[in-house]
XYZ file of C-alpha atoms in Angstrom:
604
model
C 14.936 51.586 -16.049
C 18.502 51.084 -16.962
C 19.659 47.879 -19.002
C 22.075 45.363 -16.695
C 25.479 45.156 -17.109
C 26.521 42.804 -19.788
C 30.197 41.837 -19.626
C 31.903 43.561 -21.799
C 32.344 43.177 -25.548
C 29.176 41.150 -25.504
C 24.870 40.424 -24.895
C 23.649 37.166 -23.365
C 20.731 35.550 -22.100
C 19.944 33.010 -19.858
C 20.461 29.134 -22.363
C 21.894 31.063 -24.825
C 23.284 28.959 -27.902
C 27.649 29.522 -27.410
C 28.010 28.785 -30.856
C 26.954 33.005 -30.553
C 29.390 34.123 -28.248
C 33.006 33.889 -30.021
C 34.106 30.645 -27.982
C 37.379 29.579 -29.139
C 36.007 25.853 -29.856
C 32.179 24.413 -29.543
C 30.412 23.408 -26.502
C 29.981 20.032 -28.492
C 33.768 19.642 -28.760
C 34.433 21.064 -24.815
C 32.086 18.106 -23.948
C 33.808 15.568 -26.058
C 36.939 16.587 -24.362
C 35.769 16.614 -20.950
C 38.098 19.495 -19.392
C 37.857 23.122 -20.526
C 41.816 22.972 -20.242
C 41.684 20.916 -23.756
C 39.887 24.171 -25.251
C 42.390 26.401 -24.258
C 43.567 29.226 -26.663
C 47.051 30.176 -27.381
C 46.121 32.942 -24.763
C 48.714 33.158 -22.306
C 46.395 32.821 -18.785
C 45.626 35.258 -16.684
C 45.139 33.729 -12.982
C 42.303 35.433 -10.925
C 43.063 35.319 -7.180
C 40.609 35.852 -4.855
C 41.240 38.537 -2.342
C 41.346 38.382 1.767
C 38.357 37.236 1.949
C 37.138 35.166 -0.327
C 37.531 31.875 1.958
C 34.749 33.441 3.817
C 36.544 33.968 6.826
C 37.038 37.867 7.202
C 33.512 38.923 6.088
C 32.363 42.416 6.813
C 28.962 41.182 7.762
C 27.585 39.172 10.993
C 27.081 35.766 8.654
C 26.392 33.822 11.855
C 23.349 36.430 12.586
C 21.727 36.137 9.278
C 22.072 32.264 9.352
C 20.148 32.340 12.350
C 17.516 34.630 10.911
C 16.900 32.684 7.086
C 16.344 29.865 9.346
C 13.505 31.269 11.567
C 12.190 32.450 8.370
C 11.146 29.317 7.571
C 8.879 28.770 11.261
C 6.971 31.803 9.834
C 5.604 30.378 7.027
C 4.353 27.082 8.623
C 1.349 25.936 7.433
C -0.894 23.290 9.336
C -0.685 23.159 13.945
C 2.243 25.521 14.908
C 1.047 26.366 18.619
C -1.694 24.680 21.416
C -2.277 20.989 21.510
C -1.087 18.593 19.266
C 1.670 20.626 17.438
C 4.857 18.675 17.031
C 6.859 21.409 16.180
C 5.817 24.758 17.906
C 6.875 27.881 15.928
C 8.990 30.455 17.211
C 7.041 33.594 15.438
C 4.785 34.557 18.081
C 2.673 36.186 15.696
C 1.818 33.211 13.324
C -0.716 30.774 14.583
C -2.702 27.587 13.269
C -3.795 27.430 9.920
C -5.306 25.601 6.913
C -5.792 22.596 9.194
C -8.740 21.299 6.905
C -6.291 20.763 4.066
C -7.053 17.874 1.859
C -10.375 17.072 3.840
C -12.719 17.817 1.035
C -10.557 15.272 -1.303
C -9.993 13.038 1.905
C -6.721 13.308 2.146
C -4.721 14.814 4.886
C -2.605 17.751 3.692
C -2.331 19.438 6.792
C 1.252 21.032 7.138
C 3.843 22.025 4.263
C 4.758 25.201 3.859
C 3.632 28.383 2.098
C 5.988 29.504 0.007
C 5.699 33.003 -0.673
C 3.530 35.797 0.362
C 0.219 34.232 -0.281
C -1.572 31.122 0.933
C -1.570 28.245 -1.678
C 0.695 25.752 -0.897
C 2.686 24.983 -4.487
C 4.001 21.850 -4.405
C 7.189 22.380 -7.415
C 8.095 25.680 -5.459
C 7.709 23.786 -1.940
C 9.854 20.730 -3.240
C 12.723 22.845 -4.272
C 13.427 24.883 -1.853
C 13.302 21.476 0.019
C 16.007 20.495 -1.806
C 17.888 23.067 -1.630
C 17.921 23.200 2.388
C 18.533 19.569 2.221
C 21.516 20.005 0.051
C 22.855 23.184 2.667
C 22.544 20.295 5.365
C 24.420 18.126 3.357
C 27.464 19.874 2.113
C 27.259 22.473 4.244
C 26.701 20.814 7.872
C 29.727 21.086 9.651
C 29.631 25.003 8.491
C 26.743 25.445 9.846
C 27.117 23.679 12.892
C 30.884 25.506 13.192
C 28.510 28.798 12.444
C 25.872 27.969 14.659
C 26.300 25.170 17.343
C 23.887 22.325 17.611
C 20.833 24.905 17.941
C 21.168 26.361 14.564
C 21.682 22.607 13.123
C 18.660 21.360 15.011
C 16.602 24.535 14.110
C 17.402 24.220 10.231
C 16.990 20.034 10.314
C 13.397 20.944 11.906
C 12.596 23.071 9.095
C 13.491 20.578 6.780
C 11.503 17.903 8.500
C 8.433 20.372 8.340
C 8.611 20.077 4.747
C 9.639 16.519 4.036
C 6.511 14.769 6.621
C 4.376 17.187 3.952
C 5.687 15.802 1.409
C 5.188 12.346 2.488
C 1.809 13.001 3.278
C 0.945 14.443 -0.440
C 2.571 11.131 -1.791
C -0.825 8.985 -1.714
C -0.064 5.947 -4.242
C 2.357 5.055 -6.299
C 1.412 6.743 -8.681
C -0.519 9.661 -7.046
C 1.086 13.097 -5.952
C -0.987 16.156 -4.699
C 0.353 19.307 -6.222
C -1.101 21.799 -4.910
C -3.494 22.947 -1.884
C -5.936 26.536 -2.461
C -7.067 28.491 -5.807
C -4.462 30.651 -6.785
C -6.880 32.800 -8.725
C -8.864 33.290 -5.618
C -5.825 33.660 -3.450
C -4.925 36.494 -5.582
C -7.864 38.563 -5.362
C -8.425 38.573 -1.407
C -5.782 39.505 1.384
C -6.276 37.414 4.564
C -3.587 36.181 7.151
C -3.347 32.328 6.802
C -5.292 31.903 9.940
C -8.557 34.032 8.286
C -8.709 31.919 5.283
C -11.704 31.894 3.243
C -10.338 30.965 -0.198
C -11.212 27.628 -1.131
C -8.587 25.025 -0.060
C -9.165 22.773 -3.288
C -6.411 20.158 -3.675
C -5.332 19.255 -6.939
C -2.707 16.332 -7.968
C -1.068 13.972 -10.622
C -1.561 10.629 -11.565
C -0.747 7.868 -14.367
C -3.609 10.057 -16.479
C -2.577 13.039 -15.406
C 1.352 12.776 -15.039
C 3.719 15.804 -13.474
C 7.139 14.304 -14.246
C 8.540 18.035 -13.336
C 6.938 17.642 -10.022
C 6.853 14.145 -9.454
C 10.982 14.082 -9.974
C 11.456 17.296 -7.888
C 10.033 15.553 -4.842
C 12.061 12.501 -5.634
C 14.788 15.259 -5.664
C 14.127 16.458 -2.126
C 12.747 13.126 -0.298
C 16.263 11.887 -1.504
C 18.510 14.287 -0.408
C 16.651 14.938 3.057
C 17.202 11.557 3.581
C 21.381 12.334 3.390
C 20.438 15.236 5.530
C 18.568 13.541 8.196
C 20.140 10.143 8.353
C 22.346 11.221 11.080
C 19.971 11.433 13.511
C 16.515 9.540 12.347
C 18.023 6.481 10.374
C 14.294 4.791 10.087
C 13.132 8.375 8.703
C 15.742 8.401 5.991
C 14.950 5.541 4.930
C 11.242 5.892 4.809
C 12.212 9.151 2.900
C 14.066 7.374 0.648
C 11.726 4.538 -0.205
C 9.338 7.627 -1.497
C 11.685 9.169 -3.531
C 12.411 5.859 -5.826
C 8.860 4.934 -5.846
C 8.295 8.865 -7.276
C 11.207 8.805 -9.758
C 9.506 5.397 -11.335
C 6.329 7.378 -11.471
C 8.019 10.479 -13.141
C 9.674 8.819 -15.409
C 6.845 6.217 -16.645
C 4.582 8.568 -17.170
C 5.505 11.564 -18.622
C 4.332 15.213 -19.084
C 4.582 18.453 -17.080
C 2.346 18.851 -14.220
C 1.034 22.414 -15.385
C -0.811 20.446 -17.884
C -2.443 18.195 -15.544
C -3.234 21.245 -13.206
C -4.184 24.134 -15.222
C -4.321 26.408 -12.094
C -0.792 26.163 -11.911
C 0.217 27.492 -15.499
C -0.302 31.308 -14.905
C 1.824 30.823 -11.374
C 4.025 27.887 -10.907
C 5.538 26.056 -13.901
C 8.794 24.244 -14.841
C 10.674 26.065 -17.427
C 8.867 26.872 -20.880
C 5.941 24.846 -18.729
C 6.852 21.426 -20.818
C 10.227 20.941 -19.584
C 11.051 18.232 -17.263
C 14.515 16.646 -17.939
C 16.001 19.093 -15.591
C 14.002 17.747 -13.058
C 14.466 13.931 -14.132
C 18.357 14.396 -13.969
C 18.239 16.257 -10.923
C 16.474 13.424 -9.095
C 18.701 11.023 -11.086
C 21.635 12.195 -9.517
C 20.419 12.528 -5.940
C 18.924 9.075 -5.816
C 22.693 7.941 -6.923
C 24.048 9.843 -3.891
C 21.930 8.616 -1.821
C 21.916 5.401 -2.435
C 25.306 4.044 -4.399
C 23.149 2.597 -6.980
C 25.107 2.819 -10.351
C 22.228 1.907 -11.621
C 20.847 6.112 -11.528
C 24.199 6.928 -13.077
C 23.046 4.829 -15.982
C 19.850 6.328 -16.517
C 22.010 9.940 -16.755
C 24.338 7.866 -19.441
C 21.513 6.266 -21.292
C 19.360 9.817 -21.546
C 22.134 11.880 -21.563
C 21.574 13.425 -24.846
C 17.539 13.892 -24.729
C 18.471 15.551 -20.982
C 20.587 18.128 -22.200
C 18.724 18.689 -25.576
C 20.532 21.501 -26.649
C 23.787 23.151 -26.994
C 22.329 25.415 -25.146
C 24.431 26.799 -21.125
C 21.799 27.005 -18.476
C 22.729 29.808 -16.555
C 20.063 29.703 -14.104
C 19.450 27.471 -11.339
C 16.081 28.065 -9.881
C 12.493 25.890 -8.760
C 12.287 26.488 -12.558
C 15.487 25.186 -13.911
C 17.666 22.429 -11.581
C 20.190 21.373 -14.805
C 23.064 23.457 -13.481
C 22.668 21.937 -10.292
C 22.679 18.042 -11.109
C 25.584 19.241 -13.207
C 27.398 20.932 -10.084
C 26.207 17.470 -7.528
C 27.243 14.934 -10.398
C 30.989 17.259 -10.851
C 30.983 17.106 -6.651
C 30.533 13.455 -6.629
C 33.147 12.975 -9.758
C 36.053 15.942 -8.490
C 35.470 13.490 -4.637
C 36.768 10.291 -6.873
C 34.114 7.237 -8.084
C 33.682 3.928 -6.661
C 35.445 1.280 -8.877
C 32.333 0.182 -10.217
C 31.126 3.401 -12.046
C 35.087 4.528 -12.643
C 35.449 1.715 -14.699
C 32.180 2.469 -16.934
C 32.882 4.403 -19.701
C 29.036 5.554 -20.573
C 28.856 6.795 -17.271
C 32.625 8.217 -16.590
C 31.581 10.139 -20.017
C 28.771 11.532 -19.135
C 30.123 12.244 -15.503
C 33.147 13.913 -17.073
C 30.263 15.886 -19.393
C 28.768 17.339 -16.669
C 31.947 18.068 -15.004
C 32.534 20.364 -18.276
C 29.449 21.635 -17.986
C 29.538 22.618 -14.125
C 33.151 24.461 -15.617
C 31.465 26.263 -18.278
C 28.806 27.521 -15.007
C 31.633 29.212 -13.350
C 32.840 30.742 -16.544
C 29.245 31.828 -16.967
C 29.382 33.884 -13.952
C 32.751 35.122 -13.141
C 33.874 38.805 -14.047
C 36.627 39.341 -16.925
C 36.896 36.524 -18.719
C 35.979 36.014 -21.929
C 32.790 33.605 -21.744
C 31.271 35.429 -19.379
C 27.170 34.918 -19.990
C 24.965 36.761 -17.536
C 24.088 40.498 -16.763
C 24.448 42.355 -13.445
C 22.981 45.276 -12.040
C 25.276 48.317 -12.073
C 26.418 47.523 -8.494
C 26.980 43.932 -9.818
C 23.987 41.472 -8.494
C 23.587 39.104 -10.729
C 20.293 40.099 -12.394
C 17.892 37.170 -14.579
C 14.897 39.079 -14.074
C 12.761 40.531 -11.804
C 13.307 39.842 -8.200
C 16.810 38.313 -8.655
C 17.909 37.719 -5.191
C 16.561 33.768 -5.297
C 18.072 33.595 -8.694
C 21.443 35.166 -7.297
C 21.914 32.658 -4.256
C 20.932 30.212 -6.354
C 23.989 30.869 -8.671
C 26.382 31.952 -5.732
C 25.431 28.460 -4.201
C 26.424 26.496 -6.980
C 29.643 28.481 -7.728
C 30.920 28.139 -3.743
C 29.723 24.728 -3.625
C 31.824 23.617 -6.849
C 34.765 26.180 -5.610
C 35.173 23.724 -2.783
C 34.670 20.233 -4.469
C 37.881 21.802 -7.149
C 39.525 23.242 -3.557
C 39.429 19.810 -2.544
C 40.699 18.324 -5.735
C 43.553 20.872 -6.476
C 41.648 22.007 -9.294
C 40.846 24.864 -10.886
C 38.528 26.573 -13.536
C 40.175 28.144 -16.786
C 37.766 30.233 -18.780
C 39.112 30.574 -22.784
C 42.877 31.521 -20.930
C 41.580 32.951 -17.531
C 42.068 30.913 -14.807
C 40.253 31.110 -11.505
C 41.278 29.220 -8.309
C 38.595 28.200 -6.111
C 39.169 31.085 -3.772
C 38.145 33.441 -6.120
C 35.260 31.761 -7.348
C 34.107 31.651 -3.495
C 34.364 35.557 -3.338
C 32.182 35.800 -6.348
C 29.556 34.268 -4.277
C 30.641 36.018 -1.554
C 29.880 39.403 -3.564
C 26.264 37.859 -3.781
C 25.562 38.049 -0.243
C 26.973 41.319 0.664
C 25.071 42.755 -1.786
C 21.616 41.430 -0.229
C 23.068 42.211 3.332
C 23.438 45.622 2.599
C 26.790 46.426 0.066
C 24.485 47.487 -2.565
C 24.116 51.659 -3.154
C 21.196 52.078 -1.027
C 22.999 50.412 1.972
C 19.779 48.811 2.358
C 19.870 44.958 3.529
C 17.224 42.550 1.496
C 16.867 40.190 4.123
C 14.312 41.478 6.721
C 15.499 42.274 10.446
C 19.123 42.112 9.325
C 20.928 45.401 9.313
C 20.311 49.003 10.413
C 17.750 49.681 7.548
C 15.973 46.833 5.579
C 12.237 46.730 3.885
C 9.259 47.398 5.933
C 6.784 46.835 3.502
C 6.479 43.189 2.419
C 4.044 41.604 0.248
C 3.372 39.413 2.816
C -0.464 38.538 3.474
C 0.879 37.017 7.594
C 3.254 39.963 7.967
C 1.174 43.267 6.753
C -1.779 42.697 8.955
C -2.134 42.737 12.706
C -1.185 39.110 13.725
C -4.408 36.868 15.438
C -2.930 36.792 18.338
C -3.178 40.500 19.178
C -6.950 41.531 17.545
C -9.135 37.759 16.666
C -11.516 39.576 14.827
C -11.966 38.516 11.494
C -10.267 39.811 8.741
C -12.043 39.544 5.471
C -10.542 39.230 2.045
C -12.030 42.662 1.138
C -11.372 44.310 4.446
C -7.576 42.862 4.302
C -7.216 44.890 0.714
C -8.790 48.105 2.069
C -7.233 48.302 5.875
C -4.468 46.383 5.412
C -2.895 45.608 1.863
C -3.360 49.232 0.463
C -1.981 51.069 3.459
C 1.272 53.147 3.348
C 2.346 52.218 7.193
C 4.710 49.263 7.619
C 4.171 46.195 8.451
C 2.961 45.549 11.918
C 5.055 41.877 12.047
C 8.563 41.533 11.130
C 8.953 38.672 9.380
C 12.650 37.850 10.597
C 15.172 36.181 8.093
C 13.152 36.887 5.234
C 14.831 37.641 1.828
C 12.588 39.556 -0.438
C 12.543 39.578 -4.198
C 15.584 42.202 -4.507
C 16.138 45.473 -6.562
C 15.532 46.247 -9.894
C 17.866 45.962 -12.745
C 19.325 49.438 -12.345
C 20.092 48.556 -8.341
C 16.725 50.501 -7.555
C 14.078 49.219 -4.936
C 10.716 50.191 -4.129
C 9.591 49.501 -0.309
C 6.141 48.715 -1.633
C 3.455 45.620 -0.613
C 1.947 46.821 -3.779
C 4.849 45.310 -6.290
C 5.766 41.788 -4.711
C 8.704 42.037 -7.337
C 10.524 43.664 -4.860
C 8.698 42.587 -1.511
C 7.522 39.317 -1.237
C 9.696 37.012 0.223
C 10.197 33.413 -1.062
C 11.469 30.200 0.630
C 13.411 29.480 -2.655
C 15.786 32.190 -1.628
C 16.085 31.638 2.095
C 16.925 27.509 1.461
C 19.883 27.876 -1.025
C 21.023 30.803 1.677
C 20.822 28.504 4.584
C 24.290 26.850 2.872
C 25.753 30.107 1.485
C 25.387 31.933 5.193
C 26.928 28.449 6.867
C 29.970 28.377 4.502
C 30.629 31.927 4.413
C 30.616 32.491 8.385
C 32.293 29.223 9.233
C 35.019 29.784 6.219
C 36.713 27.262 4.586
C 37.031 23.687 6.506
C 38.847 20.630 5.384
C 37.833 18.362 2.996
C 35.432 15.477 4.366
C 35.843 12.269 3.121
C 34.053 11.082 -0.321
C 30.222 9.964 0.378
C 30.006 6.164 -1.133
C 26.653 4.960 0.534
C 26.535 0.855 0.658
C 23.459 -0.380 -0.860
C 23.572 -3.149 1.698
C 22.640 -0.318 4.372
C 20.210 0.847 2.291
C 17.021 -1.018 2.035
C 14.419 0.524 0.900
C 11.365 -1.583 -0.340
C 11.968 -0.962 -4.268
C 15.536 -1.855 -4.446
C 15.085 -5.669 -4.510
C 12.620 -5.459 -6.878
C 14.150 -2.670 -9.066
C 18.183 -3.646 -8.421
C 18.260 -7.366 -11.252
C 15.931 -5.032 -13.828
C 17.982 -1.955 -13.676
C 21.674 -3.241 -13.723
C 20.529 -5.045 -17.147
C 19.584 -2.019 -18.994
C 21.555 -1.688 -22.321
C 23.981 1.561 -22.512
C 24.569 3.312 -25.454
C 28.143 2.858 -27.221
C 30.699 5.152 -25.477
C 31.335 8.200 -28.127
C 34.621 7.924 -30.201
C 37.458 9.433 -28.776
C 38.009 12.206 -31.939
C 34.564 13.709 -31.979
C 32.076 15.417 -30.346
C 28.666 13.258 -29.322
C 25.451 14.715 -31.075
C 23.760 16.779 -28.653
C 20.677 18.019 -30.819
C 17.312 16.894 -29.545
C 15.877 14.031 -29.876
C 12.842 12.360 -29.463
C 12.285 11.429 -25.810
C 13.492 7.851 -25.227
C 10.921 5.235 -24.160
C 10.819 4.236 -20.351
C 13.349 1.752 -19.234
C 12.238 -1.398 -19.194
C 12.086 -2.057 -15.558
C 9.988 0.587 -14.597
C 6.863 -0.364 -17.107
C 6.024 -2.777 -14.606
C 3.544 -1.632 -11.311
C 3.926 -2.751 -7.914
């Protein structure tokens, strides 16, 4: 294989320090200054524009179609009663049917339902939780796209899916301080190749606890409870709220008790861990800043404020935004809620406006990360230009365009723009960058081949896909076994006999190559963490651009969940640290992790 594509003149990695890359001033000072404008060289600037289409309005694909399609994705890998009796949301893939319906019964608990992520059958709950998010957030920011894009059908399909997910999630939140993790062996899952309705893995359930803490996880679901509850609200007020109750009570218990949740489930390490596996900041922000959307409660902003520093840890860009890494994105949502103008309460704090504006700068510095010819440019592309991480880099790519189009329009809809060391780019042509992202999965890549199953004239046939590559249960009932899947099904040549519609698979290789093969799920298997961020990208990009909507300031009074008149005196009386002094940069090495707040060492 071929290297990717630096940008020119220089090598990068994902978080690497910028002190290495020539920057004409420190990421310490850019911070301190809040606006990469105050870090501008002599360099006379060089405006970027962004082409006919970079609004998203004259797109040489069917955006509409392939909305509809990553959303049916989603009904295909439904775990729990999908069809007959009793199934409150009957799937449209007529070759799925009921499965793992036991869940949680040898622990009693009921963990019926959820989704399966990928290709196999465990049910991971940090995977699970971001994707969550992630459609949550399309819903959000992305609604009136997607209903523009796709009529009330579309919006009702993709709200569905995210209710599939979220009355999971609920159900795995048991106490609270109790979270179940994770549903089936991976180990075992590995080794046999059943569809979901054969299973014969054991369906163990594993979870975290006050001894056994998963802050990464823990804060993740806070993440998505909190944001579905912004995407539902609109139609199931009493859901939202109940949503949103959850999602406090699970920040509390991810940030009293910390530690990463690979280390309180071992079978997760070798298949589904935050970060380095330690990391969980990323995830504590993240939920931070979608419990202050939610709810208008400075007092979330104030946690950001108070742990700013330990958050970030490093001087260190985060150039990834993944079920692995969420930094960029509470940088992008606290920069949206910032560029939209804060209520007179937080605009008058200066801990929080600081760290606000620091994560403004930081949101900045993504774009600049990303976008061709400029001098700070941080990430490699294939040949053809997808942004490559490593393997299978399509999630990783919509994860990046989504930030990038989402922060295009919050500057859009500020008059704002991004200058990169003397390069400026509007927000139209940050749009197109993302826009470049998606044709390239649709099929503008050099084997004209689309990623995204059942889109396009020629697309993968072959997915590592355990539902997909074997003759679906409702056709042939006999029994499949886990050796007999392997031998008949998994290490045939033939396509797949289902086509599992909307699907986007793990992508090409790093020299624009792909191998049609259920053998290497690098390229094949599918993965809801690539279809959820696409949900938004496909609405915004087939609707085009639409006019501002007006800034989101939730009441608390409107807003009562169970914890807030317990939590609200306790919080709003936490000490913040002394603003930083105007002529120099605040310390941003790491330190050692701040105790719990006060208020939240007491149970309820």
């Amino acid at each position: 294989m071929g290297k990717p594509s630096p940008a020119p003149g220089m090598a990068a990695t994902p978080g690497v320090p910028w002190r290495a890359m020539a920057v004409s001033c420190s990421l310490l000072c850019l911070l301190a200054h809040l606006h990469l404008v105050a870090c501008q060289t002599a360099t006379t600037s060089a405006t970027i524009s962004g082409g006919a289409s970079s609004g998203g309005g004259g797109a040489s694909f069917n955006y509409t179609d392939a909305l509809a399609k990553a959303i049916l994705f989603f009904d295909a890998q439904r775990s729990g009663r999908i069809s007959g009796a009793g199934a409150s949301m009957p799937t449209g893939v007529a070759w799925r049917n009921n499965s793992g319906l036991g869940d949680g019964a040898a622990q009693q608990v009921d963990l019926e339902g959820g989704y399966y992520e990928g290709g196999g059958a465990v049910k991971y709950g940090l995977p699970a939780a971001f994707a969550a998010t992630m459609l949550a957030w399309s819903l959000v920011d992305f609604r009136r796209h997607l209903e523009a894009a796709g009529g009330a059908a579309q919006l009702t399909a993709a709200r569905n899916a995210l209710r599939w997910s979220t009355d999971y999630l609920v159900k795995a939140h048991t106490g609270m301080n109790e979270l179940w993790a994770q549903v089936g062996d991976p180990v075992a899952d590995s080794a046999c190749w059943q569809r979901p309705e054969d299973m014969s893995t054991p369906r163990t359930a594993y979870r975290v606890n006050a001894s056994h803490p998963g802050s990464d996880l823990a804060a993740e679901t806070a993440a998505a409870l909190a944001a579905a509850s912004l995407a539902l609200r609109p139609v199931d007020a009493g859901y939202a709220s109940t949503l949103l109750g959850h999602a406090e009570q699970l920040f509390v218990f991810a940030d009293s008790y910390r530690g990463s949740y690979s280390d309180a489930v071992p079978q997760a390490r070798r298949f589904s861990t935050s970060g380095d596996g330690s990391s969980y900041q990323d995830e504590l922000a993240w939920a931070a800043a979608w419990l202050h959307r939610a709810t208008g409660y400075g007092v979330y902003a104030q946690y950001l404020a108070t742990n700013d520093a330990w958050i970030r840890g490093s001087d260190s860009l985060h150039t990834e935004m993944s079920w692995q890494q969420k930094l960029p994105g509470a940088q992008v949502l606290v920069a949206q809620m910032l560029l939209q103008g804060l209520p007179a309460s937080l605009s008058s704090d200066v801990a929080v406006r600081a760290t606000f504006e620091g994560y403004r700068g930081m949101a900045d510095l993504f774009v600049c990360a990303h976008m061709p010819a400029n001098p700070l440019r941080a990430v490699y592309t294939t040949p053809a230009g997808l942004l490559y991480v490593r393997r299978s880099p399509a999630q990783l790519a919509l994860g990046a365009a989504f930030l990038l189009a989402l922060h295009a329009d919050s500057l859009a809809a500020s008059a704002h723009s991004v200058q990169c060391d003397g390069v400026v780019f509007p927000p139209a042509a940050i749009v197109a960058f993302a826009q470049s992202q998606v044709d390239y999965l649709l099929g503008s890549n050099p084997l004209g081949l689309s990623f995204m199953v059942g889109f396009g004239a020629a697309f993968p046939q072959r997915l590592h896909h355990r539902g997909a590559s074997i003759v679906s249960v409702n056709a042939n009932t006999s029994l499949v076994t886990c050796d007999g899947g392997v031998a008949d099904w998994l290490n045939r040549n033939a396509p797949n006999p289902n086509v599992l519609v909307g699907a986007i698979v793990g992508g090409p290789d790093e020299s624009d190559g792909f191998q049609d093969s259920r053998l290497l799920p690098a390229f094949t298997e599918p993965s809801a963490c690539a279809n959820a961020p696409a949900v938004g990208l496909l609405s915004r990009l087939a609707a085009g651009p639409l006019p501002s909507a007006p800034p989101h300031h939730p009441s608390p009074l409107l807003l009562p969940p169970p914890l807030h008149a317990q939590l609200l005196p306790r919080l709003l009386s936490v000490p913040l640290p002394p603003p930083p002094p105007s002529s120099a940069c605040r310390p941003l090495s790491l330190q050692r992790p701040p105790p719990p707040l006060q208020w939240i060492r007491q149970r309820w």
